[in-house]
Tab-separated table of C-alpha atoms in Angstrom:
chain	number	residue	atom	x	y	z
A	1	UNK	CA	13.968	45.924	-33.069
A	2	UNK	CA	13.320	42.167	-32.753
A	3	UNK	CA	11.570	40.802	-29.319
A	4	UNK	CA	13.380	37.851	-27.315
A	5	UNK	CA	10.385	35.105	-26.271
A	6	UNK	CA	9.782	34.572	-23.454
A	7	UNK	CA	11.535	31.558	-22.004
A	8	UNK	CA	9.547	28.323	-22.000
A	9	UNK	CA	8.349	26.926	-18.532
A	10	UNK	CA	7.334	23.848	-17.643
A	11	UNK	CA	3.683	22.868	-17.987
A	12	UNK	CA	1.886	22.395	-14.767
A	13	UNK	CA	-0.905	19.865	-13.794
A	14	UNK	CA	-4.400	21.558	-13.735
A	15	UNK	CA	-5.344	22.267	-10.141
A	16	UNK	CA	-7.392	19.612	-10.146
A	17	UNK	CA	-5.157	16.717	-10.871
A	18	UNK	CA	-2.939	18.148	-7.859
A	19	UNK	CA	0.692	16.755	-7.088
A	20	UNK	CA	1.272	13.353	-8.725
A	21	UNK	CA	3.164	10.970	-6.218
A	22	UNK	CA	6.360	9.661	-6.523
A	23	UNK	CA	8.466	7.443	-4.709
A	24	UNK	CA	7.385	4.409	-2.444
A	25	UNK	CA	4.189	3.763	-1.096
A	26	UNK	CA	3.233	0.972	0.784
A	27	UNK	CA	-0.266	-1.438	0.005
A	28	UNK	CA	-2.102	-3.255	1.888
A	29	UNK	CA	-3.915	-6.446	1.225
A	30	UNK	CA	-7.276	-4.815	-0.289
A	31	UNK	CA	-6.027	-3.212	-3.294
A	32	UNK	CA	-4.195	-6.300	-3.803
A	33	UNK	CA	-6.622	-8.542	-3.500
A	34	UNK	CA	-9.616	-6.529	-5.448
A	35	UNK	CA	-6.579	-6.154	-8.476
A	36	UNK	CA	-6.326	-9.791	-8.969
A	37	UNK	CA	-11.024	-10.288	-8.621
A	38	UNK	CA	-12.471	-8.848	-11.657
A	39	UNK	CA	-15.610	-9.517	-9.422
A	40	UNK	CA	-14.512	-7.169	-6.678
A	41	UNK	CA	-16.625	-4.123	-6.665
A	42	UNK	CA	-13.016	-2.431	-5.680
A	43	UNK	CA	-11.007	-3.755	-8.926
A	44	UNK	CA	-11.908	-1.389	-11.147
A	45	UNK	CA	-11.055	1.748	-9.167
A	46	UNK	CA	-7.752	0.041	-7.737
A	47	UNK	CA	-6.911	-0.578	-11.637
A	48	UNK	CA	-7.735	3.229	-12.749
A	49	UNK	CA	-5.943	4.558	-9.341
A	50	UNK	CA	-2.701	2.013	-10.237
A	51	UNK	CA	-2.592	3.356	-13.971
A	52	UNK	CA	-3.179	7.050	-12.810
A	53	UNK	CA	-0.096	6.806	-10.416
A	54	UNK	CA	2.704	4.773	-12.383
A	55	UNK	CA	5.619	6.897	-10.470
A	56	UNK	CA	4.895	4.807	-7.211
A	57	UNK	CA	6.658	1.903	-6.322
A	58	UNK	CA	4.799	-0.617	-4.383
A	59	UNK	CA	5.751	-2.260	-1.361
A	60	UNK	CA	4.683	-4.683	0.662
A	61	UNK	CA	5.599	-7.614	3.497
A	62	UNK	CA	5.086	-11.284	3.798
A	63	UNK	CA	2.249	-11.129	6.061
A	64	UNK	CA	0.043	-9.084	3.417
A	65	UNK	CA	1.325	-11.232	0.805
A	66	UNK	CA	0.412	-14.048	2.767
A	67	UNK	CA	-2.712	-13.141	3.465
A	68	UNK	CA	-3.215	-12.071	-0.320
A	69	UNK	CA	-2.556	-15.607	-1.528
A	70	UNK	CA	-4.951	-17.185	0.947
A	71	UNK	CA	-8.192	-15.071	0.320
A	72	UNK	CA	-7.249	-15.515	-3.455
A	73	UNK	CA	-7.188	-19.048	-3.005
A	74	UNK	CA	-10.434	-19.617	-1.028
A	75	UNK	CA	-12.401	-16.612	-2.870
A	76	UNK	CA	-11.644	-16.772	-6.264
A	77	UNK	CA	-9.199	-19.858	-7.483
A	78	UNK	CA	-5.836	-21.231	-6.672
A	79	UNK	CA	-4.454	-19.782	-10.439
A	80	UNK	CA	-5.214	-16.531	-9.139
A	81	UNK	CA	-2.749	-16.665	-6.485
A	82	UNK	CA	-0.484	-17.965	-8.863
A	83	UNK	CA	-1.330	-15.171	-10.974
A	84	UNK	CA	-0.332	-12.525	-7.887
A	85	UNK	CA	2.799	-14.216	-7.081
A	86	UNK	CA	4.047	-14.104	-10.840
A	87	UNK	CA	3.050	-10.349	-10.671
A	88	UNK	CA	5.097	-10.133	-7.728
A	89	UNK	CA	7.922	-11.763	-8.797
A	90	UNK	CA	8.084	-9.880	-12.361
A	91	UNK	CA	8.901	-6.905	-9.926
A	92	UNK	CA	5.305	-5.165	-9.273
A	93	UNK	CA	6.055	-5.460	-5.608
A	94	UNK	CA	9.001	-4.934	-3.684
A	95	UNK	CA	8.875	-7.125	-0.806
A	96	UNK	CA	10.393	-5.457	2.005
A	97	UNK	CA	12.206	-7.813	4.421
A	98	UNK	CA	11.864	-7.503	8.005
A	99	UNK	CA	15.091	-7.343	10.566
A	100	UNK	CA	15.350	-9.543	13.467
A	101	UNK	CA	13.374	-6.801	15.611
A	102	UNK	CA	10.547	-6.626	13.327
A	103	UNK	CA	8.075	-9.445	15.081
A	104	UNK	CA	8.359	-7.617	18.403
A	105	UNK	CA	7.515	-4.305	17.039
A	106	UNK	CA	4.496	-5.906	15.012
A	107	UNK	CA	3.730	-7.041	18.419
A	108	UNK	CA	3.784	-4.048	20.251
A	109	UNK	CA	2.122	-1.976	17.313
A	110	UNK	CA	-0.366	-4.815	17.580
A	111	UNK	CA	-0.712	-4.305	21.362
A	112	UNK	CA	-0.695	-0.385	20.954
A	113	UNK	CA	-3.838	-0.664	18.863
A	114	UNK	CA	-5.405	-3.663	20.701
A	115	UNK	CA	-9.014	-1.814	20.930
A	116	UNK	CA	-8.744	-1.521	16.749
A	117	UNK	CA	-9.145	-4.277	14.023
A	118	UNK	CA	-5.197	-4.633	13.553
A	119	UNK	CA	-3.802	-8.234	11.993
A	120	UNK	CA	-1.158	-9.034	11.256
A	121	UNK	CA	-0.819	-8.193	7.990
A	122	UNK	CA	-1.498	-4.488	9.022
A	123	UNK	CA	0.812	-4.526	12.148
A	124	UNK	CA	3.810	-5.544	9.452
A	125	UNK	CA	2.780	-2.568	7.177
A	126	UNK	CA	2.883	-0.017	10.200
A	127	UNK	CA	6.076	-1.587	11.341
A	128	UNK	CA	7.511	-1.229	7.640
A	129	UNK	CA	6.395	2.220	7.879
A	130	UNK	CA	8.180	3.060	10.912
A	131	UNK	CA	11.438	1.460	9.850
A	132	UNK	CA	11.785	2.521	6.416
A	133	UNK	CA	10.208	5.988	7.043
A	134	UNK	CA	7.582	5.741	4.798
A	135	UNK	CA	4.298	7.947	5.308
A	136	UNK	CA	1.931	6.844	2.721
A	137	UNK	CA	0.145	3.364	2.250
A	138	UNK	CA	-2.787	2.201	-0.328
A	139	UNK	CA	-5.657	0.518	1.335
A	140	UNK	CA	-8.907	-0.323	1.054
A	141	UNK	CA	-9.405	0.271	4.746
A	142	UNK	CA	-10.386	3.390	6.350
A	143	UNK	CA	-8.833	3.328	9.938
A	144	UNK	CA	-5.246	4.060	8.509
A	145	UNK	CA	-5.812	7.429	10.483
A	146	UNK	CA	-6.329	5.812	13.538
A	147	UNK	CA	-2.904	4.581	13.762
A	148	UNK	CA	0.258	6.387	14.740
A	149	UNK	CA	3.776	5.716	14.818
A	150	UNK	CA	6.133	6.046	17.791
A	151	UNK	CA	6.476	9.743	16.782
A	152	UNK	CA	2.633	9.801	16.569
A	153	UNK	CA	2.541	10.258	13.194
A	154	UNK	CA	-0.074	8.540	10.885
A	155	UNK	CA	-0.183	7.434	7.615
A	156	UNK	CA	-1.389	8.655	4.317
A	157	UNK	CA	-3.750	6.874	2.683
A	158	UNK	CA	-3.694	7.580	-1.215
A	159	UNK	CA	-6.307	5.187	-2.069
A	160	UNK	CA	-8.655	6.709	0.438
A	161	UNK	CA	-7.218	10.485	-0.011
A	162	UNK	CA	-6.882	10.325	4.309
């Protein structure tokens, strides 16, 4: 009497590798700006971490993009903020767009976390977070933590694995 196999299953990661993200994840300036300066003692880990994790969509806002450009501009070369802005355009980066409540809850984010190093650019990521309901960001920075949502919730940080 012939034996059925057994159904094949799915291979799973090794424990190690853990769950691989999916979905959209919002970035911060750093990663951004250490991709685009090969001199950056970041850029090679933000290009391994970017190839390792190909199911996550960035996203970003104006104010990190605009800060982007400018450090680009006065730390490595004009072209290289050329360079980002192509990338951008080509689709690497959604670029979420604010609604006409978005500058007063940047500022009260921004006054929330007066005691902390909070910009701009970062108040517009937390405020993207709240209002599209995303929990995870990529950043070089290690206070992501710190900060909490109306809910109190804080964000992930992949980059940082906080």
């Amino acid at each position: 009497m012939a034996t059925t196999a057994p159904a094949p299953q799915a291979a799973e990661a090794p424990a190690q590798y853990g769950v691989v993200p999916q979905g959209q994840v919002l970035v911060d300036s750093g990663p951004l700006l250490a991709l685009f300066n090969a001199a950056d003692h970041w850029h090679a880990r933000v290009v391994a971490w970017l190839q390792a994790h190909p199911a996550l969509a960035l996203v970003s806002t104006w104010p990190v993009l605009t800060e982007v450009c400018a450090l680009l501009a006065r730390r490595v070369h004009q072209q290289a903020a050329l360079d980002f802005l192509l990338w951008v355009e080509r689709g690497a980066v959604r670029v979420d767009t604010p609604t006409d409540a978005s500058l007063s809850q940047m500022r009260r984010i921004a006054q929330r976390f007066a005691s902390l190093p909070l910009d701009l650019a970062d108040a517009s990521i937390a405020e993207a977070a709240e209002r599209l309901g995303l929990r995870r960001i990529v950043s070089l920075d290690t206070d992501w933590g710190v900060y909490r949502d109306a809910r109190s919730r804080p964000l992930a940080n992949l980059l940082r694995g906080q």
